[in-house]
Short mmCIF file of N, CA, C and O and ligand atoms in Angstrom, two decimals:
data_model
loop_
_atom_site.label_atom_id
_atom_site.label_comp_id
_atom_site.label_asym_id
_atom_site.label_seq_id
_atom_site.Cartn_x
_atom_site.Cartn_y
_atom_site.Cartn_z
N MET A 20 65.20 138.41 51.48
CA MET A 20 66.40 137.21 51.87
C MET A 20 67.38 138.22 52.02
O MET A 20 68.16 139.28 51.22
N LYS A 21 68.32 138.13 53.06
CA LYS A 21 69.45 138.58 53.53
C LYS A 21 70.62 138.48 52.23
O LYS A 21 70.75 137.07 51.93
N GLN A 22 71.15 139.20 51.92
CA GLN A 22 72.25 138.71 50.70
C GLN A 22 73.29 139.74 51.11
O GLN A 22 73.09 140.92 51.27
N ARG A 23 74.00 139.70 49.89
CA ARG A 23 75.43 140.65 49.80
C ARG A 23 75.58 140.49 48.59
O ARG A 23 75.35 139.95 47.63
N THR A 24 76.39 141.89 48.35
CA THR A 24 76.50 142.18 46.90
C THR A 24 77.99 142.96 47.04
O THR A 24 78.64 143.25 47.88
N LEU A 25 78.24 142.68 45.62
CA LEU A 25 79.80 143.48 46.05
C LEU A 25 79.88 145.04 45.02
O LEU A 25 78.97 145.14 43.90
N ALA A 26 80.07 146.17 45.52
CA ALA A 26 80.09 147.29 45.20
C ALA A 26 81.54 147.85 44.96
O ALA A 26 82.28 147.71 45.39
N ILE A 27 81.61 148.97 43.92
CA ILE A 27 82.94 149.51 43.93
C ILE A 27 82.60 150.77 43.21
O ILE A 27 81.61 151.30 42.55
N VAL A 28 83.31 151.82 44.17
CA VAL A 28 83.40 153.19 43.71
C VAL A 28 84.78 153.14 42.60
O VAL A 28 85.82 152.71 42.60
N LYS A 29 84.27 153.13 41.39
CA LYS A 29 85.51 153.45 40.12
C LYS A 29 86.58 154.56 40.25
O LYS A 29 86.14 155.30 40.85
N PRO A 30 87.20 154.33 39.58
CA PRO A 30 88.30 154.83 39.17
C PRO A 30 87.56 156.60 39.39
O PRO A 30 88.58 157.73 39.85
N ASP A 31 86.91 157.28 38.40
CA ASP A 31 86.46 158.42 37.94
C ASP A 31 85.96 158.91 39.96
O ASP A 31 85.83 159.89 40.13
N GLY A 32 85.28 157.94 40.20
CA GLY A 32 84.55 158.30 41.73
C GLY A 32 85.80 158.80 42.69
O GLY A 32 85.48 159.79 43.46
N VAL A 33 86.34 157.92 42.68
CA VAL A 33 87.90 158.03 43.37
C VAL A 33 88.19 159.45 43.08
O VAL A 33 88.62 160.37 44.17
N SER A 34 88.76 159.73 42.09
CA SER A 34 89.68 160.70 41.63
C SER A 34 88.52 162.22 41.88
O SER A 34 89.66 163.34 41.97
N ARG A 35 87.37 161.81 41.80
CA ARG A 35 86.58 163.19 42.28
C ARG A 35 86.26 163.49 43.53
O ARG A 35 85.02 164.25 43.90
N ASN A 36 86.53 162.25 43.99
CA ASN A 36 86.58 162.90 46.01
C ASN A 36 84.99 162.23 46.37
O ASN A 36 84.50 163.23 46.97
N LEU A 37 84.46 161.26 45.17
CA LEU A 37 82.78 160.78 45.52
C LEU A 37 82.84 159.86 46.65
O LEU A 37 81.71 159.33 46.77
N VAL A 38 83.74 159.22 47.15
CA VAL A 38 83.87 158.28 48.02
C VAL A 38 83.04 158.30 49.35
O VAL A 38 82.06 157.33 49.53
N GLY A 39 83.08 159.28 50.00
CA GLY A 39 82.32 159.75 51.17
C GLY A 39 81.05 159.78 50.56
O GLY A 39 80.24 159.11 51.37
N THR A 40 80.77 160.16 49.62
CA THR A 40 79.31 160.76 49.33
C THR A 40 78.56 159.39 48.75
O THR A 40 77.70 159.02 49.52
N VAL A 41 79.43 158.53 47.93
CA VAL A 41 78.68 157.07 47.82
C VAL A 41 78.46 156.39 49.46
O VAL A 41 77.42 155.57 49.52
N LEU A 42 79.77 156.23 49.66
CA LEU A 42 79.10 155.67 50.99
C LEU A 42 78.47 156.13 51.96
O LEU A 42 77.35 155.43 52.66
N SER A 43 77.74 157.43 51.80
CA SER A 43 76.90 157.85 53.10
C SER A 43 75.32 157.30 52.45
O SER A 43 74.78 157.32 53.39
N ARG A 44 75.55 157.35 51.18
CA ARG A 44 74.57 157.29 50.28
C ARG A 44 73.88 155.85 50.64
O ARG A 44 72.78 155.16 50.66
N LEU A 45 74.70 154.92 50.40
CA LEU A 45 74.48 153.68 50.75
C LEU A 45 74.06 153.19 52.04
O LEU A 45 73.54 152.37 52.61
N GLU A 46 74.96 153.60 53.14
CA GLU A 46 74.66 153.64 54.42
C GLU A 46 72.98 154.13 55.00
O GLU A 46 72.37 153.27 55.52
N ALA A 47 72.53 155.34 54.27
CA ALA A 47 71.64 155.93 54.24
C ALA A 47 70.44 155.22 54.12
O ALA A 47 69.25 154.90 54.31
N GLU A 48 70.83 154.36 53.01
CA GLU A 48 69.86 153.57 52.34
C GLU A 48 69.72 152.07 53.24
O GLU A 48 68.74 151.38 53.01
N GLY A 49 70.30 152.03 54.15
CA GLY A 49 70.45 150.82 55.22
C GLY A 49 71.35 149.67 54.79
O GLY A 49 71.27 148.62 55.62
N LEU A 50 72.23 149.87 53.51
CA LEU A 50 73.01 148.81 53.48
C LEU A 50 73.98 148.58 54.37
O LEU A 50 74.67 149.87 54.63
N ARG A 51 74.74 147.60 54.67
CA ARG A 51 75.65 147.64 55.80
C ARG A 51 76.95 147.03 54.98
O ARG A 51 76.77 146.15 54.40
N ILE A 52 78.09 148.00 55.58
CA ILE A 52 79.37 147.94 54.94
C ILE A 52 80.10 146.47 55.82
O ILE A 52 80.33 146.66 56.74
N VAL A 53 80.23 145.40 54.67
CA VAL A 53 81.03 143.93 55.83
C VAL A 53 82.29 143.93 55.51
O VAL A 53 82.73 143.22 55.80
N ALA A 54 82.70 144.54 54.36
CA ALA A 54 83.97 144.51 53.99
C ALA A 54 84.65 145.69 52.90
O ALA A 54 83.56 146.29 52.15
N MET A 55 85.53 146.23 53.11
CA MET A 55 86.16 147.48 52.34
C MET A 55 87.36 147.85 52.06
O MET A 55 88.21 147.32 52.96
N LYS A 56 88.10 147.66 50.95
CA LYS A 56 89.28 148.10 50.78
C LYS A 56 89.47 149.04 49.22
O LYS A 56 88.72 148.74 48.50
N MET A 57 90.45 149.55 49.39
CA MET A 57 91.15 150.67 47.93
C MET A 57 92.06 149.38 47.37
O MET A 57 92.87 148.96 48.08
N ILE A 58 91.72 149.26 45.96
CA ILE A 58 93.02 148.83 45.08
C ILE A 58 92.97 149.55 44.12
O ILE A 58 92.64 150.16 43.54
N ARG A 59 94.19 148.79 43.26
CA ARG A 59 94.45 149.26 41.78
C ARG A 59 94.36 148.41 40.94
O ARG A 59 95.46 147.28 41.18
N MET A 60 93.59 148.03 39.94
CA MET A 60 93.66 146.77 39.44
C MET A 60 94.94 146.71 38.10
O MET A 60 94.90 148.00 37.65
N THR A 61 95.28 145.64 37.85
CA THR A 61 96.01 145.76 36.77
C THR A 61 94.99 145.77 35.36
O THR A 61 94.02 145.35 35.62
N LYS A 62 95.59 145.56 34.16
CA LYS A 62 94.79 145.69 32.72
C LYS A 62 94.09 144.18 32.92
O LYS A 62 92.90 143.99 32.91
N ASP A 63 95.14 143.53 33.25
CA ASP A 63 94.61 141.60 33.39
C ASP A 63 93.42 141.19 34.22
O ASP A 63 92.75 140.52 34.27
N GLN A 64 93.73 142.04 35.57
CA GLN A 64 92.88 141.65 36.54
C GLN A 64 91.55 142.48 36.21
O GLN A 64 90.27 141.95 36.81
N ALA A 65 91.76 143.44 35.60
CA ALA A 65 90.29 144.28 34.94
C ALA A 65 89.60 143.51 34.23
O ALA A 65 87.97 143.25 34.11
N LYS A 66 90.79 143.04 33.21
CA LYS A 66 89.58 141.98 32.12
C LYS A 66 89.12 140.50 32.74
O LYS A 66 88.05 140.32 32.52
N GLY A 67 89.68 140.07 34.19
CA GLY A 67 89.25 139.11 34.36
C GLY A 67 87.68 139.16 35.29
O GLY A 67 86.71 138.41 35.49
N PHE A 68 87.81 140.57 35.83
CA PHE A 68 86.66 140.89 36.38
C PHE A 68 85.43 141.16 35.36
O PHE A 68 84.46 140.83 35.81
N TYR A 69 85.67 141.85 34.35
CA TYR A 69 84.45 142.34 33.26
C TYR A 69 84.54 141.06 32.40
O TYR A 69 84.53 141.10 31.12
N LYS A 70 85.30 139.49 32.59
CA LYS A 70 85.11 138.53 31.49
C LYS A 70 84.19 138.36 30.77
O LYS A 70 83.83 138.15 29.76
N ILE A 71 82.84 138.81 31.81
CA ILE A 71 81.23 138.26 31.16
C ILE A 71 81.15 139.37 29.94
O ILE A 71 80.39 139.15 28.95
N HIS A 72 82.16 140.21 29.34
CA HIS A 72 81.98 141.48 28.58
C HIS A 72 82.96 140.96 27.57
O HIS A 72 82.93 141.92 26.65
N GLU A 73 83.94 140.19 27.82
CA GLU A 73 84.62 139.91 26.60
C GLU A 73 83.85 139.49 25.23
O GLU A 73 83.64 139.17 24.83
N GLY A 74 84.67 140.48 24.21
CA GLY A 74 84.68 140.28 22.98
C GLY A 74 83.38 142.14 22.66
O GLY A 74 82.98 142.10 21.46
N LYS A 75 82.81 142.33 23.57
CA LYS A 75 82.38 143.42 23.24
C LYS A 75 83.04 144.48 23.11
O LYS A 75 84.00 144.60 23.19
N PRO A 76 82.08 145.55 22.18
CA PRO A 76 82.68 146.58 21.58
C PRO A 76 83.54 147.69 22.85
O PRO A 76 84.57 148.32 22.51
N PHE A 77 83.20 147.71 24.06
CA PHE A 77 83.86 148.70 24.92
C PHE A 77 84.31 147.79 25.98
O PHE A 77 85.00 148.45 26.67
N PHE A 78 84.87 146.20 25.44
CA PHE A 78 85.83 145.83 26.54
C PHE A 78 87.18 146.45 27.22
O PHE A 78 87.34 146.49 28.14
N GLU A 79 87.87 146.59 25.59
CA GLU A 79 89.09 147.13 25.82
C GLU A 79 89.05 148.46 26.44
O GLU A 79 89.77 148.59 27.83
N SER A 80 87.97 149.52 26.63
CA SER A 80 87.97 150.50 26.95
C SER A 80 87.79 150.47 28.61
O SER A 80 88.15 151.24 29.39
N VAL A 81 86.52 149.75 28.62
CA VAL A 81 86.18 149.60 29.97
C VAL A 81 87.53 149.09 30.81
O VAL A 81 87.33 149.61 32.13
N THR A 82 88.33 148.03 30.27
CA THR A 82 89.09 147.45 31.43
C THR A 82 89.81 148.56 31.56
O THR A 82 90.63 148.55 32.41
N ASP A 83 90.61 149.64 30.35
CA ASP A 83 91.55 150.52 30.57
C ASP A 83 91.12 151.34 31.42
O ASP A 83 92.03 151.83 32.49
N PHE A 84 89.86 151.60 31.46
CA PHE A 84 89.30 152.32 32.45
C PHE A 84 89.43 152.11 33.90
O PHE A 84 89.95 152.82 34.84
N MET A 85 89.21 150.74 34.07
CA MET A 85 89.08 150.10 35.57
C MET A 85 90.19 149.96 35.98
O MET A 85 90.66 149.81 37.35
N SER A 86 91.42 149.92 35.29
CA SER A 86 92.44 149.70 35.28
C SER A 86 93.47 151.21 35.39
O SER A 86 94.69 151.34 35.85
N SER A 87 92.80 152.13 35.60
CA SER A 87 93.39 153.70 35.76
C SER A 87 93.59 154.28 36.52
O SER A 87 94.47 155.01 36.77
N GLY A 88 93.43 153.81 37.74
CA GLY A 88 93.62 154.19 38.90
C GLY A 88 92.53 153.47 39.96
O GLY A 88 91.92 152.20 39.69
N PRO A 89 92.99 154.11 41.06
CA PRO A 89 92.29 153.14 42.46
C PRO A 89 90.88 152.99 42.40
O PRO A 89 90.06 154.04 42.02
N CYS A 90 90.47 152.00 43.35
CA CYS A 90 89.13 152.21 43.24
C CYS A 90 88.79 151.44 44.88
O CYS A 90 89.92 151.00 45.39
N VAL A 91 87.54 151.95 44.97
CA VAL A 91 87.30 151.37 46.59
C VAL A 91 86.37 150.09 46.36
O VAL A 91 85.29 150.19 45.59
N VAL A 92 86.57 148.90 46.82
CA VAL A 92 85.74 147.91 46.82
C VAL A 92 85.18 147.36 47.80
O VAL A 92 85.99 147.77 49.17
N LEU A 93 83.64 147.19 48.13
CA LEU A 93 83.49 146.80 49.36
C LEU A 93 82.13 145.73 48.87
O LEU A 93 81.99 145.39 48.10
N VAL A 94 81.86 144.83 50.17
CA VAL A 94 80.87 144.01 50.36
C VAL A 94 79.90 144.51 51.27
O VAL A 94 79.80 145.29 52.24
N LEU A 95 79.05 144.51 50.52
CA LEU A 95 77.48 145.52 51.41
C LEU A 95 76.71 144.28 51.56
O LEU A 95 76.09 143.01 50.84
N GLU A 96 75.77 144.51 52.78
CA GLU A 96 74.91 142.92 53.10
C GLU A 96 73.64 144.01 53.29
O GLU A 96 73.49 144.99 53.95
N GLY A 97 72.38 143.22 53.31
CA GLY A 97 71.00 143.88 53.51
C GLY A 97 69.87 142.33 53.11
O GLY A 97 70.39 142.17 52.13
N GLU A 98 69.05 142.94 53.41
CA GLU A 98 67.54 142.12 52.80
C GLU A 98 67.52 142.86 51.49
O GLU A 98 67.50 144.19 51.13
N ASP A 99 67.42 141.78 50.32
CA ASP A 99 67.37 142.01 49.00
C ASP A 99 68.56 143.11 48.80
O ASP A 99 68.52 143.87 47.81
N ALA A 100 69.87 143.25 49.16
CA ALA A 100 70.57 144.27 48.78
C ALA A 100 71.42 144.23 47.35
O ALA A 100 71.35 145.72 47.25
N ILE A 101 71.05 142.90 46.39
CA ILE A 101 71.59 143.17 45.10
C ILE A 101 70.57 144.28 44.56
O ILE A 101 71.14 145.05 43.81
N GLN A 102 69.34 144.24 44.52
CA GLN A 102 68.59 144.98 43.83
C GLN A 102 68.40 146.33 44.19
O GLN A 102 68.22 147.15 43.65
N ARG A 103 68.60 146.26 45.51
CA ARG A 103 68.31 147.86 46.33
C ARG A 103 69.55 148.44 45.98
O ARG A 103 69.50 149.45 45.85
N TYR A 104 70.70 148.04 46.04
CA TYR A 104 71.90 148.84 45.65
C TYR A 104 71.62 149.11 44.01
O TYR A 104 72.05 150.16 43.46
N ARG A 105 71.41 148.17 43.22
CA ARG A 105 71.22 148.36 41.80
C ARG A 105 70.23 150.03 41.39
O ARG A 105 70.53 150.46 40.77
N THR A 106 69.37 149.52 42.49
CA THR A 106 68.62 150.48 42.41
C THR A 106 68.56 152.09 42.64
O THR A 106 68.70 152.99 42.03
N LEU A 107 69.80 151.98 43.78
CA LEU A 107 70.48 153.31 43.93
C LEU A 107 71.52 153.70 43.18
O LEU A 107 71.54 154.85 42.93
N MET A 108 72.08 152.60 42.62
CA MET A 108 72.91 153.21 41.29
C MET A 108 72.12 153.75 40.30
O MET A 108 73.05 154.82 39.70
N GLY A 109 71.27 153.50 40.08
CA GLY A 109 70.79 153.82 38.57
C GLY A 109 71.29 153.07 37.54
O GLY A 109 72.17 151.99 37.29
N ALA A 110 70.54 153.68 36.12
CA ALA A 110 70.91 152.63 34.72
C ALA A 110 72.09 152.97 34.43
O ALA A 110 72.93 154.09 34.90
N THR A 111 72.89 151.91 33.71
CA THR A 111 74.20 152.05 33.44
C THR A 111 74.35 153.27 32.13
O THR A 111 75.54 153.71 33.00
N ASP A 112 73.56 153.96 31.66
CA ASP A 112 73.45 154.86 30.86
C ASP A 112 72.85 155.92 31.78
O ASP A 112 71.69 156.16 31.92
N TYR A 113 73.84 156.96 32.54
CA TYR A 113 73.56 157.99 33.54
C TYR A 113 72.06 158.72 32.86
O TYR A 113 71.34 159.57 33.42
N THR A 114 72.10 159.22 31.41
CA THR A 114 71.06 160.04 31.00
C THR A 114 69.43 159.02 31.05
O THR A 114 68.50 159.71 31.22
N LYS A 115 69.65 158.04 30.88
CA LYS A 115 68.41 157.00 31.26
C LYS A 115 68.21 156.71 32.96
O LYS A 115 67.23 155.99 33.30
N ALA A 116 69.30 157.07 33.71
CA ALA A 116 69.19 156.81 35.34
C ALA A 116 67.93 157.80 36.03
O ALA A 116 67.50 158.70 35.25
N GLU A 117 67.00 156.68 37.03
CA GLU A 117 66.29 157.82 37.48
C GLU A 117 66.70 159.40 38.19
O GLU A 117 67.75 158.79 39.08
N GLU A 118 66.29 160.08 38.79
CA GLU A 118 66.39 161.11 39.57
C GLU A 118 66.54 160.41 41.04
O GLU A 118 66.07 159.66 41.47
N GLY A 119 67.51 160.76 41.21
CA GLY A 119 67.94 160.50 42.77
C GLY A 119 69.00 159.42 43.28
O GLY A 119 69.54 158.88 44.25
N THR A 120 69.23 158.88 41.65
CA THR A 120 70.26 157.58 41.49
C THR A 120 71.67 158.22 41.57
O THR A 120 72.10 159.58 41.44
N ILE A 121 72.81 157.54 42.09
CA ILE A 121 73.87 157.65 42.04
C ILE A 121 74.55 158.37 40.79
O ILE A 121 74.92 159.48 40.63
N ARG A 122 74.15 157.26 39.77
CA ARG A 122 74.81 157.45 38.58
C ARG A 122 74.06 158.97 37.84
O ARG A 122 74.90 159.66 36.69
N ARG A 123 72.90 159.05 38.05
CA ARG A 123 72.18 160.29 37.63
C ARG A 123 72.82 161.40 38.21
O ARG A 123 73.24 162.84 37.34
N ALA A 124 72.91 161.13 39.17
CA ALA A 124 73.50 162.72 39.97
C ALA A 124 75.06 162.91 39.53
O ALA A 124 75.91 164.35 39.19
N PHE A 125 75.87 161.48 39.78
CA PHE A 125 77.48 161.82 39.27
C PHE A 125 77.98 161.48 38.18
O PHE A 125 78.92 161.93 37.91
N ALA A 126 77.44 160.55 37.32
CA ALA A 126 78.22 160.17 36.21
C ALA A 126 78.21 160.94 35.25
O ALA A 126 77.77 161.98 35.13
N THR A 127 79.36 161.09 34.22
CA THR A 127 79.53 162.17 33.31
C THR A 127 79.77 161.53 31.76
O THR A 127 79.78 162.01 30.87
N ASP A 128 79.51 159.83 31.60
CA ASP A 128 79.75 159.32 30.58
C ASP A 128 78.98 158.02 30.65
O ASP A 128 78.81 157.22 32.02
N ILE A 129 78.66 157.09 29.96
CA ILE A 129 78.19 155.63 29.93
C ILE A 129 79.09 154.80 30.53
O ILE A 129 78.95 153.78 31.26
N GLU A 130 80.66 155.09 30.42
CA GLU A 130 81.55 154.23 30.94
C GLU A 130 81.98 155.06 32.43
O GLU A 130 82.29 154.23 33.18
N LYS A 131 82.24 156.18 32.45
CA LYS A 131 82.63 156.75 33.57
C LYS A 131 81.33 156.98 34.50
O LYS A 131 80.62 158.26 34.87
N ASN A 132 80.98 155.82 35.10
CA ASN A 132 79.32 156.10 35.89
C ASN A 132 79.87 155.83 37.38
O ASN A 132 78.68 155.57 37.86
N VAL A 133 80.90 156.11 37.80
CA VAL A 133 81.08 155.93 39.40
C VAL A 133 81.10 155.05 40.34
O VAL A 133 81.72 154.55 40.89
N VAL A 134 80.12 154.23 40.06
CA VAL A 134 80.13 152.94 40.61
C VAL A 134 79.51 151.44 39.84
O VAL A 134 79.29 151.66 38.82
N HIS A 135 79.99 150.30 40.53
CA HIS A 135 79.31 149.06 39.87
C HIS A 135 79.01 148.41 41.11
O HIS A 135 78.89 148.92 42.14
N GLY A 136 77.98 147.67 40.94
CA GLY A 136 77.08 146.93 41.86
C GLY A 136 76.76 145.15 40.91
O GLY A 136 76.46 145.45 39.87
N SER A 137 76.54 143.98 41.89
CA SER A 137 76.86 143.02 41.33
C SER A 137 74.93 143.10 40.43
O SER A 137 73.87 143.17 41.38
N ASP A 138 75.18 142.07 39.61
CA ASP A 138 73.46 142.18 39.20
C ASP A 138 72.76 140.83 39.40
O ASP A 138 71.35 141.14 38.90
N SER A 139 73.37 140.19 40.09
CA SER A 139 72.59 139.08 40.35
C SER A 139 73.29 138.26 41.60
O SER A 139 74.51 138.36 41.82
N LYS A 140 72.70 136.93 41.88
CA LYS A 140 73.07 136.34 42.91
C LYS A 140 74.46 135.55 42.70
O LYS A 140 75.60 135.62 43.16
N GLU A 141 74.80 135.32 41.50
CA GLU A 141 75.87 134.46 40.76
C GLU A 141 77.17 135.10 40.51
O GLU A 141 77.77 134.93 41.16
N THR A 142 76.67 136.38 40.14
CA THR A 142 78.02 137.41 39.80
C THR A 142 78.04 138.24 41.11
O THR A 142 79.49 138.30 41.35
N ALA A 143 77.07 138.21 42.26
CA ALA A 143 77.84 138.80 43.50
C ALA A 143 78.78 137.62 44.22
O ALA A 143 79.79 138.23 44.57
N ARG A 144 78.32 136.54 43.96
CA ARG A 144 79.34 135.65 44.75
C ARG A 144 80.77 135.58 44.03
O ARG A 144 81.88 135.41 44.51
N PHE A 145 80.69 135.34 42.52
CA PHE A 145 82.01 135.46 41.80
C PHE A 145 82.90 137.06 42.32
O PHE A 145 84.06 137.12 42.40
N GLU A 146 81.87 137.95 42.00
CA GLU A 146 82.75 139.43 42.36
C GLU A 146 83.07 139.47 43.56
O GLU A 146 84.43 140.10 43.84
N ILE A 147 82.37 138.88 44.78
CA ILE A 147 82.73 139.21 46.23
C ILE A 147 84.34 138.20 46.27
O ILE A 147 85.16 138.67 46.73
N GLY A 148 84.25 137.17 45.90
CA GLY A 148 85.33 136.35 45.98
C GLY A 148 86.52 136.56 44.81
O GLY A 148 87.64 136.24 45.13
N TYR A 149 86.09 137.43 44.14
CA TYR A 149 87.33 138.13 43.07
C TYR A 149 88.43 138.90 44.01
O TYR A 149 89.78 139.16 43.59
N PHE A 150 87.69 139.69 44.81
CA PHE A 150 88.31 140.63 45.72
C PHE A 150 88.78 140.34 47.25
O PHE A 150 89.56 140.94 48.01
N PHE A 151 88.03 139.60 47.65
CA PHE A 151 87.96 139.10 49.22
C PHE A 151 87.96 137.65 49.48
O PHE A 151 87.20 136.94 48.89
N ASN A 152 88.90 137.76 50.69
CA ASN A 152 89.01 136.41 51.31
C ASN A 152 87.88 136.67 51.88
O ASN A 152 87.56 136.97 52.59
N ALA A 153 87.17 134.97 52.88
CA ALA A 153 86.43 134.65 53.91
C ALA A 153 86.81 135.43 55.08
O ALA A 153 85.98 136.36 55.55
N LEU A 154 88.36 135.75 55.35
CA LEU A 154 88.53 136.51 56.73
C LEU A 154 88.33 137.71 56.57
O LEU A 154 88.15 138.71 57.65
N GLU A 155 88.43 138.68 55.62
CA GLU A 155 88.24 139.89 55.08
C GLU A 155 86.59 140.18 54.97
O GLU A 155 86.44 141.63 55.07
N VAL A 156 85.95 139.33 54.92
CA VAL A 156 84.15 139.87 54.84
C VAL A 156 83.88 139.17 56.31
O VAL A 156 83.93 138.25 57.10
N MET A 157 83.35 140.53 57.26
CA MET A 157 82.52 140.46 58.55
C MET A 157 81.24 139.61 58.49
O MET A 157 80.70 139.34 57.40
N GLY A 158 81.23 138.40 59.48
CA GLY A 158 80.36 137.60 59.59
C GLY A 158 79.17 138.19 60.18
O GLY A 158 78.99 139.23 60.63
P1 GDP B 220 76.48 147.92 35.15
O1 GDP B 220 76.31 146.79 35.33
O2 GDP B 220 75.41 148.49 35.06
O3 GDP B 220 77.36 148.21 35.50
O4 GDP B 220 76.47 147.71 33.31
P2 GDP B 220 77.00 146.33 32.02
O5 GDP B 220 77.68 145.39 33.11
O6 GDP B 220 76.36 146.45 31.17
O7 GDP B 220 78.67 147.31 31.74
C1 GDP B 220 79.63 147.12 32.77
C2 GDP B 220 80.39 148.68 32.43
O8 GDP B 220 81.07 148.96 31.28
C3 GDP B 220 79.38 149.59 32.60
O9 GDP B 220 79.14 150.27 34.16
C4 GDP B 220 80.11 150.78 31.97
O10 GDP B 220 81.18 151.50 32.68
C5 GDP B 220 80.61 150.37 30.65
N1 GDP B 220 79.83 150.29 29.90
C6 GDP B 220 78.93 149.44 29.43
N2 GDP B 220 78.12 149.87 28.37
C7 GDP B 220 78.74 150.41 27.68
C8 GDP B 220 78.89 151.20 26.54
O11 GDP B 220 78.08 150.97 25.84
N3 GDP B 220 80.37 151.75 26.06
C9 GDP B 220 81.39 151.87 26.75
N4 GDP B 220 82.45 153.02 26.73
N5 GDP B 220 81.15 151.24 28.07
C10 GDP B 220 79.89 150.62 28.51
#
């Protein structure tokens, strides 16, 4: 089934000049970029994005990190895009991520793990709408 998913190159990925590397990997995987922009979230915007994690021990830290510098946010489209992009990213904890994944190759920390990707159809819908309006996503 054709799906859309929300991808982010996180502030560590942008500051380490990994935007092109991440984009070329997902394009090579056959995922199509249908929306893209660079943004810098405020702390409150980062809290809204990660509201599902409110109350967890890492909530303050991850929202500080996500608002610490610019991110590149993208909408990706393709067959089974949500799971395919999750597989390409690798596990949250990069030490447990498979060889060949983006996080295994580039993450430096459980938090500074370079990329984000939606984990379900419901979160994809919420996350795409959090950053993009209908006119900004190519049909
Ligand atoms: P993801 O879907 O693989 O990004 O993982 P989660 O939704 O569980 O967590 C969201 C983000 O919070 C992760 O990508 C990390 O940046 C951060 N994070 C997750 N778990 C931890 C943790 O135990 N400690 C810290 N400091 N950050 C974490």
